[in-house]
Short mmCIF file of C-alpha atoms in Angstrom, two decimals:
data_model
loop_
_atom_site.label_atom_id
_atom_site.label_comp_id
_atom_site.label_asym_id
_atom_site.label_seq_id
_atom_site.Cartn_x
_atom_site.Cartn_y
_atom_site.Cartn_z
CA MET A 1 107.30 104.48 146.24
CA LYS A 2 104.58 104.69 143.60
CA ARG A 3 105.12 102.32 140.69
CA PHE A 4 104.14 103.07 137.08
CA ALA A 5 103.46 100.47 134.43
CA SER A 6 106.28 100.32 131.88
CA PRO A 7 105.62 100.95 128.16
CA VAL A 8 106.55 97.31 127.49
CA ALA A 9 103.91 96.11 129.95
CA ALA A 10 101.32 98.38 128.33
CA ILE A 11 102.17 97.03 124.91
CA ALA A 12 102.01 93.46 126.19
CA LEU A 13 98.55 94.13 127.59
CA ALA A 14 97.43 95.65 124.28
CA LEU A 15 98.70 92.60 122.42
CA SER A 16 96.92 90.28 124.82
CA LEU A 17 93.63 92.07 124.29
CA ALA A 18 94.10 92.12 120.53
CA ALA A 19 94.85 88.39 120.41
CA CYS A 20 91.62 87.65 122.26
CA SER A 21 89.42 89.81 120.03
CA ALA A 22 87.86 88.30 116.92
CA PRO A 23 88.33 90.31 113.69
CA THR A 24 85.22 91.69 112.07
CA ARG A 25 83.86 89.98 108.96
CA PRO A 26 82.02 91.72 106.11
CA LEU A 27 78.22 91.62 106.13
CA PRO A 28 75.65 91.22 103.33
CA TYR A 29 75.13 94.97 103.76
CA THR A 30 71.41 95.77 103.64
CA GLY A 31 71.91 98.92 101.56
CA LEU A 32 73.39 97.10 98.57
CA ASP A 33 71.21 96.40 95.54
CA SER A 34 72.55 92.85 95.51
CA SER A 35 71.94 92.22 99.22
CA PRO A 36 68.78 90.07 98.72
CA VAL A 37 70.66 87.55 96.57
CA LEU A 38 73.97 87.37 98.46
CA ARG A 39 74.55 83.99 100.08
CA PRO A 40 77.31 82.57 102.34
CA SER A 41 80.21 81.49 100.16
CA GLY A 42 81.50 78.78 102.45
CA LYS A 43 85.08 79.76 101.64
CA PRO A 44 87.40 79.10 104.62
CA THR A 45 89.59 82.22 104.31
CA GLY A 46 86.74 84.52 105.32
CA ARG A 47 87.87 87.13 102.81
CA VAL A 48 84.71 86.70 100.71
CA PRO A 49 81.99 85.51 103.10
CA PHE A 50 79.02 86.39 100.86
CA GLU A 51 78.63 86.24 97.11
CA TYR A 52 76.29 85.70 94.17
CA SER A 53 77.09 84.36 90.73
CA SER A 54 75.18 83.49 87.58
CA PRO A 55 76.42 81.20 84.78
CA THR A 56 78.21 83.88 82.76
CA ASP A 57 80.94 83.64 80.16
CA PHE A 58 82.89 86.82 80.85
CA LYS A 59 84.97 86.22 77.74
CA ARG A 60 81.98 87.63 75.81
CA TYR A 61 82.79 91.05 77.26
CA SER A 62 85.63 93.23 76.02
CA LYS A 63 84.76 96.59 77.59
CA VAL A 64 84.09 97.78 81.11
CA LEU A 65 82.29 100.78 82.59
CA VAL A 66 83.54 101.37 86.13
CA GLU A 67 81.16 103.56 88.11
CA GLN A 68 82.33 106.08 90.67
CA VAL A 69 83.13 104.37 93.97
CA THR A 70 80.35 104.79 96.51
CA ILE A 71 81.10 105.24 100.22
CA TYR A 72 78.59 103.09 102.08
CA ARG A 73 76.46 105.08 104.54
CA GLY A 74 74.24 102.32 105.93
CA ALA A 75 74.00 101.75 109.68
CA ASP A 76 75.75 98.39 109.16
CA ASN A 77 78.91 99.99 107.72
CA GLN A 78 82.21 98.79 109.18
CA PHE A 79 84.33 101.91 109.33
CA GLU A 80 86.39 101.94 112.53
CA LYS A 81 87.62 105.42 113.48
CA VAL A 82 88.15 106.51 109.87
CA SER A 83 87.56 110.21 109.18
CA GLU A 84 85.46 111.45 106.28
CA GLU A 85 88.62 112.59 104.53
CA GLY A 86 90.11 109.15 105.13
CA LYS A 87 87.05 107.52 103.55
CA ARG A 88 87.30 109.81 100.53
CA GLU A 89 91.02 109.08 100.21
CA LEU A 90 90.35 105.34 100.19
CA ALA A 91 87.51 105.74 97.69
CA ARG A 92 89.80 107.63 95.30
CA TYR A 93 92.49 105.01 95.72
CA MET A 94 89.97 102.22 95.10
CA GLN A 95 88.75 103.93 91.93
CA ALA A 96 92.28 104.20 90.57
CA GLU A 97 93.44 100.69 91.52
CA PHE A 98 90.39 98.82 90.24
CA GLY A 99 90.33 100.88 87.05
CA GLN A 100 94.01 100.21 86.33
CA ALA A 101 93.68 96.49 87.07
CA LEU A 102 90.70 96.05 84.75
CA GLN A 103 92.54 97.81 81.92
CA GLN A 104 94.73 94.71 81.67
CA LYS A 105 91.78 92.82 80.14
CA PHE A 106 89.10 95.34 79.20
CA THR A 107 88.84 98.58 77.27
CA ASN A 108 87.43 101.41 79.35
CA SER A 109 84.00 102.68 78.33
CA SER A 110 81.97 105.66 79.49
CA MET A 111 78.68 104.43 78.01
CA PRO A 112 76.63 101.21 78.21
CA GLY A 113 76.86 99.04 75.12
CA PRO A 114 77.10 95.51 73.77
CA GLY A 115 79.93 93.46 75.24
CA THR A 116 80.33 95.97 78.08
CA LEU A 117 80.28 95.20 81.79
CA ARG A 118 79.16 97.75 84.36
CA ILE A 119 81.03 97.53 87.66
CA ALA A 120 79.57 99.09 90.82
CA LEU A 121 82.12 99.44 93.64
CA THR A 122 81.17 100.27 97.22
CA LEU A 123 83.62 101.00 100.03
CA THR A 124 81.84 99.51 103.05
CA GLY A 125 84.41 99.64 105.83
CA ALA A 126 88.01 100.16 106.86
CA LYS A 127 90.17 99.78 109.94
CA PRO A 128 93.30 101.91 110.28
CA THR A 129 96.59 100.43 111.44
CA LYS A 130 97.48 101.16 115.06
CA GLN A 131 100.50 103.40 114.61
CA PHE A 132 103.77 102.16 116.17
CA LEU A 133 102.03 99.03 117.54
CA GLY A 134 101.25 97.81 114.04
CA THR A 135 104.95 97.90 113.12
CA PHE A 136 106.24 96.87 116.57
CA THR A 137 104.26 93.63 116.57
CA LYS A 138 106.03 92.47 113.41
CA PHE A 139 109.24 92.06 115.43
CA ASP A 140 108.57 91.76 119.17
CA LEU A 141 108.71 88.41 120.97
CA GLY A 142 104.98 88.45 121.65
CA GLY A 143 103.58 89.57 118.31
CA GLY A 144 106.31 88.30 115.96
CA PRO A 145 105.62 84.54 116.20
CA TYR A 146 101.88 85.18 116.16
CA ASN A 147 102.17 87.21 112.98
CA VAL A 148 104.34 84.55 111.34
CA VAL A 149 101.61 81.99 111.94
CA GLN A 150 98.93 84.42 110.75
CA SER A 151 100.95 85.10 107.60
CA ILE A 152 101.18 81.38 106.82
CA ARG A 153 97.43 80.99 107.39
CA GLY A 154 96.63 84.06 105.27
CA LYS A 155 95.01 85.76 108.27
CA GLU A 156 95.19 89.28 109.70
CA GLY A 157 98.15 90.46 111.73
CA LEU A 158 98.00 92.06 115.17
CA MET A 159 97.06 95.75 115.20
CA SER A 160 96.94 95.76 111.39
CA GLY A 161 94.45 97.64 109.25
CA SER A 162 92.05 96.26 106.66
CA VAL A 163 89.39 97.29 104.16
CA SER A 164 85.92 95.95 103.35
CA TYR A 165 84.06 96.54 100.10
CA ALA A 166 81.39 95.25 97.74
CA VAL A 167 81.58 94.54 94.01
CA GLU A 168 78.52 94.22 91.76
CA VAL A 169 78.95 93.24 88.12
CA TYR A 170 76.17 93.95 85.60
CA ASP A 171 75.54 93.59 81.90
CA SER A 172 75.52 97.28 80.97
CA LEU A 173 72.75 96.90 78.35
CA THR A 174 70.27 94.70 80.23
CA ASN A 175 71.27 95.71 83.80
CA GLU A 176 71.24 92.00 84.66
CA LEU A 177 73.28 91.26 87.79
CA LEU A 178 75.94 88.77 86.72
CA ALA A 179 78.01 88.52 89.90
CA ALA A 180 78.32 90.18 93.28
CA TYR A 181 80.29 89.71 96.47
CA VAL A 182 81.46 91.44 99.62
CA ALA A 183 85.08 91.10 100.65
CA LYS A 184 87.62 92.00 103.26
CA GLN A 185 91.26 92.44 102.27
CA TYR A 186 94.41 93.11 104.27
CA PRO A 187 98.17 92.78 103.81
CA SER A 188 100.27 89.83 104.89
CA ALA A 189 100.69 89.75 108.66
CA MET A 190 104.46 90.21 108.15
CA ASN A 191 104.21 93.08 105.65
CA VAL A 192 106.16 95.81 107.46
CA LYS A 193 105.75 98.44 104.72
CA ALA A 194 101.96 98.17 104.94
CA SER A 195 102.08 98.87 108.69
CA ILE A 196 103.54 102.35 108.22
CA GLY A 197 100.75 104.90 107.85
CA ALA A 198 97.23 104.62 109.21
CA LEU A 199 95.62 103.78 105.85
CA SER A 200 98.51 101.91 104.23
CA ALA A 201 97.14 98.47 105.11
CA SER A 202 93.70 99.39 103.75
CA LYS A 203 95.30 100.58 100.51
CA THR A 204 97.31 97.37 100.22
CA GLY A 205 94.04 95.51 100.69
CA LEU A 206 92.41 97.49 97.87
CA LYS A 207 95.32 96.69 95.56
CA LYS A 208 94.83 92.99 96.34
CA GLY A 209 91.09 93.35 95.85
CA ALA A 210 91.57 94.86 92.39
CA ALA A 211 93.78 91.93 91.36
CA ASP A 212 91.20 89.51 92.75
CA LEU A 213 88.39 91.06 90.68
CA LEU A 214 90.48 90.86 87.51
CA ALA A 215 91.21 87.19 88.21
CA ARG A 216 87.49 86.48 88.68
CA LEU A 217 86.56 88.10 85.38
CA ASP A 218 89.48 86.48 83.57
CA SER A 219 88.70 82.93 84.71
#
């Protein structure tokens, strides 16, 4: 009698392959204006592997001009099976989340001026959540314990999505680059809600990224 592999065995194999694969890390994308000055950050989490900063007192700035989010088209982009509509959806979401977060400290401005920052945002990559598997691995005996450990370590969960992006902060009057970094964000490895929907994890990552930018400018 011919035997067929069970769904459980197929899932176990998928989990095994996922556990052995190393997650991608953001690059100092060659198409960014800030690329020549980005340097390894040395931060252990891997969320912000490259950055640039100048000695700037951001408390001197009270307004912010947030440019339209750019979808990165360079050959070194890190979009994994994300459609053009999916990229546009994430770009719109990024625009809204970063804009709302910055309103907590800055007044929005549509023109360069004194005391005004100009923020350039670039969506450089995204990985959708593997549907069903992304949620299943939060609870099964193989993926559950692994995801618990990943959650404690602040690392990615199995079959979970993520988002990569770049932030460049300028003085709007002088066009001096004040700070820049590339980042990768993703939800907690045990965040079940963020595993439902192909782009939900990427959107959760963008929400975290917006809060991170605000914290950087408010420090």
